[in-house]
Short mmCIF file of C-alpha atoms in Angstrom, two decimals:
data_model
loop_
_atom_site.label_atom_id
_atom_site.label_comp_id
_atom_site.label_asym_id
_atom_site.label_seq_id
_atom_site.Cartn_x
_atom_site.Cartn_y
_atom_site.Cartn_z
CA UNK A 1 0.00 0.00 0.00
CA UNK A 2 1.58 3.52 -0.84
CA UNK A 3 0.95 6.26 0.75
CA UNK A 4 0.27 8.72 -2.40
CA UNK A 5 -1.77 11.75 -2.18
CA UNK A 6 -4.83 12.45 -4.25
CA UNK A 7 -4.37 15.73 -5.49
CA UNK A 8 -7.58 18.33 -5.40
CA UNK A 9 -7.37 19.01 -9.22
CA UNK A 10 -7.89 15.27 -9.35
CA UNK A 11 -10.90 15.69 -7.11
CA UNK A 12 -13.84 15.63 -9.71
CA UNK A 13 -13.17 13.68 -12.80
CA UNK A 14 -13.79 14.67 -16.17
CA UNK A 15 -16.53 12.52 -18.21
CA UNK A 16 -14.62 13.05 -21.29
CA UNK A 17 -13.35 9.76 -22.94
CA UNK A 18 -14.10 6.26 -20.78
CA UNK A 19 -17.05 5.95 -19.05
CA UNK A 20 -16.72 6.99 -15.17
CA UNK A 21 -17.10 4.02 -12.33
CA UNK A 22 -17.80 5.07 -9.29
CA UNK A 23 -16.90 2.88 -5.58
CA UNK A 24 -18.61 3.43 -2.91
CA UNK A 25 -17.28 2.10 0.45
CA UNK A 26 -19.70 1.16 3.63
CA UNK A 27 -17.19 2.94 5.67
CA UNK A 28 -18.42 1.82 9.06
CA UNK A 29 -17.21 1.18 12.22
CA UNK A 30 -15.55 -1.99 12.36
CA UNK A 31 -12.50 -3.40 10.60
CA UNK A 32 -14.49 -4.72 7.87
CA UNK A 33 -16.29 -1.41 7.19
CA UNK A 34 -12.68 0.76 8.02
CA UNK A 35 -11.05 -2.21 5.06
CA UNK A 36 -14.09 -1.35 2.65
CA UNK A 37 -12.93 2.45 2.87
CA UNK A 38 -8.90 1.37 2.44
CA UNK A 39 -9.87 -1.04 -0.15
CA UNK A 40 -11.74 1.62 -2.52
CA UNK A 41 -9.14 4.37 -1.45
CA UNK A 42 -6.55 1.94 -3.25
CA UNK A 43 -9.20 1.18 -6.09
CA UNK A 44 -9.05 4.85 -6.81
CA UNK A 45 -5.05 5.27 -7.17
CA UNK A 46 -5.22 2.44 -8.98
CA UNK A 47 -7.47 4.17 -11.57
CA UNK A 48 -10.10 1.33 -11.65
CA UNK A 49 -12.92 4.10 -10.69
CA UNK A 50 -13.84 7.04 -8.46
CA UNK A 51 -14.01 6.41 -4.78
CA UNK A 52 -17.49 8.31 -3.95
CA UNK A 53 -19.33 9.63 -1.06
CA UNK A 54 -21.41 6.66 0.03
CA UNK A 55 -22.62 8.77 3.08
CA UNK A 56 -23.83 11.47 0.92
CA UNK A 57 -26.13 9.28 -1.06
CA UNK A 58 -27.94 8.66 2.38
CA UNK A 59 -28.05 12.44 3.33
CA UNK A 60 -29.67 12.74 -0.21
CA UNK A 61 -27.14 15.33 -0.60
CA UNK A 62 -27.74 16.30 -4.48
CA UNK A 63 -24.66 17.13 -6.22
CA UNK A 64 -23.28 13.83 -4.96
CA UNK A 65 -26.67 11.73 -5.91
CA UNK A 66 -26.45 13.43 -9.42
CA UNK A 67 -22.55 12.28 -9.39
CA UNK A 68 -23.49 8.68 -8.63
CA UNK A 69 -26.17 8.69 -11.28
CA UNK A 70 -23.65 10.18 -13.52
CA UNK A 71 -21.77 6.97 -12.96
CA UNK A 72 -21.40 4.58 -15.95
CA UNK A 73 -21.41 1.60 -13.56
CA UNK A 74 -20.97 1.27 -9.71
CA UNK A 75 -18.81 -0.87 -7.35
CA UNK A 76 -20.39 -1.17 -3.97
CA UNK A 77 -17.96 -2.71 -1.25
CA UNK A 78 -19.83 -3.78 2.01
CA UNK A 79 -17.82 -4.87 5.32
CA UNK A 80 -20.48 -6.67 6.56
CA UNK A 81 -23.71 -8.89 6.12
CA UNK A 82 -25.44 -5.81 7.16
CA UNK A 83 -24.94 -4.49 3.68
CA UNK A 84 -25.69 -0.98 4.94
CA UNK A 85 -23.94 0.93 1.24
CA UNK A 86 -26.30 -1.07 -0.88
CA UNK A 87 -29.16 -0.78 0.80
CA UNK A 88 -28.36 3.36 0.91
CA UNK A 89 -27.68 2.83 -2.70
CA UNK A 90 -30.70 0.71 -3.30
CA UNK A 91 -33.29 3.21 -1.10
CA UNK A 92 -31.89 6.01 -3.41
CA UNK A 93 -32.34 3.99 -6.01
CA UNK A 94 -29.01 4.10 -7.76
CA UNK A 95 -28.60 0.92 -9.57
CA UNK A 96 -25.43 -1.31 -8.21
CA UNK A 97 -23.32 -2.82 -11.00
CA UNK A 98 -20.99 -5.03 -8.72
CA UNK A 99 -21.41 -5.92 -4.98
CA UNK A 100 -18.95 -7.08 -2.94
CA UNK A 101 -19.46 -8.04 0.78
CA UNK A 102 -15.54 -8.51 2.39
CA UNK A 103 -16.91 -11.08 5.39
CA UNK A 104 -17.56 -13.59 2.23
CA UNK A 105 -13.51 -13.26 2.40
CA UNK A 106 -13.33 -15.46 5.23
CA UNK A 107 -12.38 -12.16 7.71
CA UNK A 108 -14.46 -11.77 11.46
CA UNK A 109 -16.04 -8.64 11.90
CA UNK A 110 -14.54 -6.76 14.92
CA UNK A 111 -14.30 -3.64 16.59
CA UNK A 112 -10.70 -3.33 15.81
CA UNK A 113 -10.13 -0.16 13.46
CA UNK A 114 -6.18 -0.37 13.51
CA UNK A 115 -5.68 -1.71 9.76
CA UNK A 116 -3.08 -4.08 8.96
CA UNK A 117 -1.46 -3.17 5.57
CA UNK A 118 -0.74 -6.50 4.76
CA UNK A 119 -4.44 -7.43 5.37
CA UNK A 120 -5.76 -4.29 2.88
CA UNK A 121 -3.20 -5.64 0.50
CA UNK A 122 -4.39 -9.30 1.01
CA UNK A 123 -8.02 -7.64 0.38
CA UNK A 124 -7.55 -5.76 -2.03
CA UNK A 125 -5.83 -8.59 -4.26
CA UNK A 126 -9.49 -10.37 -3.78
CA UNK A 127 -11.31 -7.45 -4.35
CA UNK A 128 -9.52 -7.26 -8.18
CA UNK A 129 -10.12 -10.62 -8.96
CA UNK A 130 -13.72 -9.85 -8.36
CA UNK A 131 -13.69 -6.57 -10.35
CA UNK B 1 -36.10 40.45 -9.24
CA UNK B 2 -33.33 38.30 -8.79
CA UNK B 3 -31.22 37.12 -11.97
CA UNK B 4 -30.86 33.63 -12.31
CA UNK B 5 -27.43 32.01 -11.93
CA UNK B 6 -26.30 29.08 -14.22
CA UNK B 7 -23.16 27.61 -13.57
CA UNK B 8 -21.61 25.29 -15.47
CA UNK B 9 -18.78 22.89 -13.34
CA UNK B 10 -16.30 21.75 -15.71
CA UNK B 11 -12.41 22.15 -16.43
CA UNK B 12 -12.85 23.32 -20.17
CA UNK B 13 -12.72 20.12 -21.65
CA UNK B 14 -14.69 19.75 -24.87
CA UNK B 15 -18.02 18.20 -23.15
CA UNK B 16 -17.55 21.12 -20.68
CA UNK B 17 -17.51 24.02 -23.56
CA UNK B 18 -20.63 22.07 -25.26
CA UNK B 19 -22.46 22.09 -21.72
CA UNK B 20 -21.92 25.89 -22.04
CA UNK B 21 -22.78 26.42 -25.79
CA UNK B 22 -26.08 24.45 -24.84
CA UNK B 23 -27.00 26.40 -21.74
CA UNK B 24 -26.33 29.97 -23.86
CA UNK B 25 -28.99 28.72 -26.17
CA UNK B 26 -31.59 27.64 -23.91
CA UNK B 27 -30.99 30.99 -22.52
CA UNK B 28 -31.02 33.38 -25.92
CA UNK B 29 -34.07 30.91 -26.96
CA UNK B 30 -35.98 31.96 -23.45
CA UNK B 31 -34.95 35.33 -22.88
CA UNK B 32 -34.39 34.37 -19.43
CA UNK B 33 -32.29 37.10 -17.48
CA UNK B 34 -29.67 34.82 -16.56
CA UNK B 35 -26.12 35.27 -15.31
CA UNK B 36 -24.16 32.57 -16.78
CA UNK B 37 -20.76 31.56 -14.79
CA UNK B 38 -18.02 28.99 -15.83
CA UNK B 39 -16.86 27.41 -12.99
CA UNK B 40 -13.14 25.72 -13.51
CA UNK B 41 -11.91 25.63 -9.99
CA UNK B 42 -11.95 22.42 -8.40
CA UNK B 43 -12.74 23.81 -4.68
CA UNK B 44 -15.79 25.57 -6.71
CA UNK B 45 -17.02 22.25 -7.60
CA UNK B 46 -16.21 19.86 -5.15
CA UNK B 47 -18.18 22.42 -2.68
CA UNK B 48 -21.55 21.20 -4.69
CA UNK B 49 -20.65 17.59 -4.04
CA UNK B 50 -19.82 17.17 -8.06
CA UNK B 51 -17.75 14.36 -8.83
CA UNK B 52 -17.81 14.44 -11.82
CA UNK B 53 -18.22 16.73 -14.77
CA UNK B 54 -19.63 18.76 -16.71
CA UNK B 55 -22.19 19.67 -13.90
CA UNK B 56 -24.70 22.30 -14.20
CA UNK B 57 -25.68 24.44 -11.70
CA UNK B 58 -29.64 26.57 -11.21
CA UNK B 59 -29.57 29.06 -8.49
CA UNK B 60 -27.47 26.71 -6.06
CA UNK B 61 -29.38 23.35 -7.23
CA UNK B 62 -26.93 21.00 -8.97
CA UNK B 63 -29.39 19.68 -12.16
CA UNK B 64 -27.36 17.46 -14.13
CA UNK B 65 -23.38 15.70 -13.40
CA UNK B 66 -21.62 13.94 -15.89
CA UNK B 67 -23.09 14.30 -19.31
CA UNK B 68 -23.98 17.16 -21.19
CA UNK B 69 -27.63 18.04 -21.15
CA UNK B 70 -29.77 18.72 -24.18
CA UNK B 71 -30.83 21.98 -24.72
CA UNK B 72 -34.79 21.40 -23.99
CA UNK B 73 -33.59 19.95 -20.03
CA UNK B 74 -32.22 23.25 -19.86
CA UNK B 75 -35.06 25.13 -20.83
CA UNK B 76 -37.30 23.39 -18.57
CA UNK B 77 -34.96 23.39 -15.76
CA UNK B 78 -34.61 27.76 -16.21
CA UNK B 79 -38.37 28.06 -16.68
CA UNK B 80 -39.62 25.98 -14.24
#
């Protein structure tokens, strides 16, 4: 995992040329929810689509519903069997193009929200092959 | 009364410059009094929770991200 910055002017991301894929991340408070945010972080500097404001879509706040439904596809990356992003995705009824749920990976949900590098890396590898 | 205030969020790529050629049209064809503003700066747009452009902007209320819009939505949207 590197440690690079995303730079502001990178911040919104043109339409022009490929269509855009957004990720959005459950987020929550657990280690499976904190690896769902490292895991799309990564996803982004990788280039495979635009980390987005999951939390957003639930506060129904519009410029970042109208940036999800400008989304040519969407990744939705759940910690948990709670599946809290799709169902905010779902009630705002953004359509999901891939779900993935990271406690099918064979991890425990805890309260632990100390990542372990090797663990996002190990994560994120699976995530990929899924993408 | 107030004039209207179009923005259009974008970083003057060619979808962005079509955006605004489409939005000056739905304007001239209305006669709508409206102020129209090109907004390029990143903190400008990431402030309206846009992601992703071109975005236009009515009077604060972010109508369309990601595509440009056809010159009839923006009628509707400035005489609604």
């Amino acid at each position: 995992m590197d440690n690079t910055v995303i730079p502001m002017s990178e911040g919104a991301k043109c339409s022009c040329g490929a269509s855009v894929v957004g990720i959005f991340p459950c987020a929550g408070a657990s280690n499976v929810g904190q690896l769902s945010n490292a895991v799309a972080v990564e996803l982004h500097k990788q280039g495979v689509g635009n980390m987005m404001c999951t939390v957003g879509i639930g506060g129904k706040i519009n410029g970042l519903l109208k940036s999800a439904e400008g989304c040519g596809s969407i990744i939705v990356i759940d910690g948990c069997p709670l599946n809290c992003a799709q169902a905010t995705m779902e009630e705002a009824g953004i359509p999901i193009g891939k779900h993935i749920l990271l406690t099918d990976m064979d991890i425990k949900k805890n309260k632990d929200l100390d990542l372990d590098p090797a663990q996002v890396k190990e994560v994120l590898s699976k995530v990929t092959e899924l993408l | 009364m107030n004039i209207m205030k179009i923005e259009i969020l974008g970083s003057g790529c060619a979808k962005c410059n079509k955006t605004k050629k489409f939005v000056e049209q739905a304007v001239e064809q209305t006669g709508v009094d409206a102020e129209i503003v090109k907004v390029e700066d990143m903190d400008g747009i990431l402030a309206y929770g846009v992601l992703i452009t071109p975005a236009v902007v009515v009077d604060g209320d972010v109508k369309i991200v990601g595509r440009v819009p056809k010159v009839d939505e923006v009628i509707e949207w400035i005489t609604q």
